[in-house]
């Protein structure tokens, strides 16, 4: 009796499923690693204006100045305060 034929032809489907599952796992791992290492789309220069909350505060300040709600002196004073480290 030969031991290489113990599974017969019925056991071959399992090998194909195992290879397919391994290939899918490798692709998923590669996509995950690429997404993990990719930049988020925002350029972070390390400056104080890179904070989203600060950026929002500066945008509000600029909008108020543009609408004439605050004077130039107030605008410059508040902007300097917001940009302090």
CSV table of C-alpha atoms in Angstrom, one decimal:
chain,number,residue,atom,x,y,z
A,1,UNK,CA,0.0,0.0,0.0
A,2,UNK,CA,1.4,3.4,-1.0
A,3,UNK,CA,1.1,6.2,1.6
A,4,UNK,CA,1.1,9.0,-1.0
A,5,UNK,CA,-2.4,8.1,-2.2
A,6,UNK,CA,-4.0,7.9,1.3
A,7,UNK,CA,-6.0,11.1,0.7
A,8,UNK,CA,-7.0,10.2,-2.9
A,9,UNK,CA,-8.2,12.9,-5.2
A,10,UNK,CA,-10.6,14.3,-2.7
A,11,UNK,CA,-8.0,16.1,-0.6
A,12,UNK,CA,-6.6,18.3,-3.3
A,13,UNK,CA,-9.2,21.0,-3.0
A,14,UNK,CA,-8.0,21.9,0.5
A,15,UNK,CA,-4.5,22.8,-0.8
A,16,UNK,CA,-6.0,25.2,-3.4
A,17,UNK,CA,-8.1,26.9,-0.7
A,18,UNK,CA,-5.1,27.2,1.6
A,19,UNK,CA,-3.0,28.8,-1.2
A,20,UNK,CA,-5.9,31.2,-2.1
A,21,UNK,CA,-6.4,32.1,1.6
A,22,UNK,CA,-2.7,32.8,2.0
A,23,UNK,CA,-2.6,35.0,-1.2
A,24,UNK,CA,-5.5,37.0,0.0
A,25,UNK,CA,-3.9,37.4,3.5
A,26,UNK,CA,-0.7,38.7,1.9
A,27,UNK,CA,-2.6,41.2,-0.3
A,28,UNK,CA,-4.6,42.4,2.7
A,29,UNK,CA,-1.4,42.8,4.8
A,30,UNK,CA,0.3,44.7,2.0
A,31,UNK,CA,-2.7,47.1,1.6
A,32,UNK,CA,-2.9,47.6,5.3
A,33,UNK,CA,0.9,48.4,5.6
A,34,UNK,CA,0.7,50.8,2.6
A,35,UNK,CA,-2.3,52.7,4.1
A,36,UNK,CA,-0.6,52.8,7.5
A,37,UNK,CA,2.6,54.3,6.1
A,38,UNK,CA,0.9,56.7,3.6
A,39,UNK,CA,0.5,60.4,4.6
A,40,UNK,CA,-2.9,61.5,5.7
A,41,UNK,CA,-3.2,64.2,3.0
A,42,UNK,CA,-2.3,67.1,5.3
A,43,UNK,CA,1.2,68.6,5.2
A,44,UNK,CA,2.5,68.8,8.7
A,45,UNK,CA,5.3,71.3,8.8
A,46,UNK,CA,5.6,71.3,12.5
A,47,UNK,CA,4.5,74.9,12.9
A,48,UNK,CA,1.8,76.0,15.3
A,49,UNK,CA,-0.7,76.5,12.5
A,50,UNK,CA,-0.8,72.8,11.7
A,51,UNK,CA,-3.3,72.2,14.6
A,52,UNK,CA,-6.8,71.8,13.2
A,53,UNK,CA,-8.4,73.7,16.2
A,54,UNK,CA,-5.9,76.5,15.8
A,55,UNK,CA,-6.5,76.6,12.1
A,56,UNK,CA,-10.3,76.8,12.7
A,57,UNK,CA,-9.7,79.7,15.2
A,58,UNK,CA,-7.6,81.6,12.7
A,59,UNK,CA,-10.2,81.1,10.0
A,60,UNK,CA,-12.9,82.4,12.3
A,61,UNK,CA,-10.7,85.4,13.2
A,62,UNK,CA,-10.1,86.1,9.5
A,63,UNK,CA,-13.8,85.9,8.7
A,64,UNK,CA,-14.6,88.3,11.6
A,65,UNK,CA,-12.0,90.8,10.4
A,66,UNK,CA,-13.3,90.5,6.8
A,67,UNK,CA,-16.8,91.2,7.9
A,68,UNK,CA,-15.6,94.3,9.8
A,69,UNK,CA,-16.6,93.0,13.2
A,70,UNK,CA,-13.1,93.7,14.7
A,71,UNK,CA,-10.5,96.3,14.0
A,72,UNK,CA,-7.1,95.7,12.5
A,73,UNK,CA,-5.5,96.1,15.9
A,74,UNK,CA,-7.8,93.6,17.5
A,75,UNK,CA,-7.2,91.2,14.6
A,76,UNK,CA,-3.4,91.4,14.9
A,77,UNK,CA,-3.5,91.2,18.7
A,78,UNK,CA,-5.7,88.0,18.7
A,79,UNK,CA,-3.7,86.5,15.9
A,80,UNK,CA,-0.5,87.0,17.8
A,81,UNK,CA,-2.0,85.5,20.9
A,82,UNK,CA,-3.2,82.4,19.0
A,83,UNK,CA,0.2,81.8,17.4
A,84,UNK,CA,2.1,82.0,20.7
A,85,UNK,CA,3.9,78.7,21.4
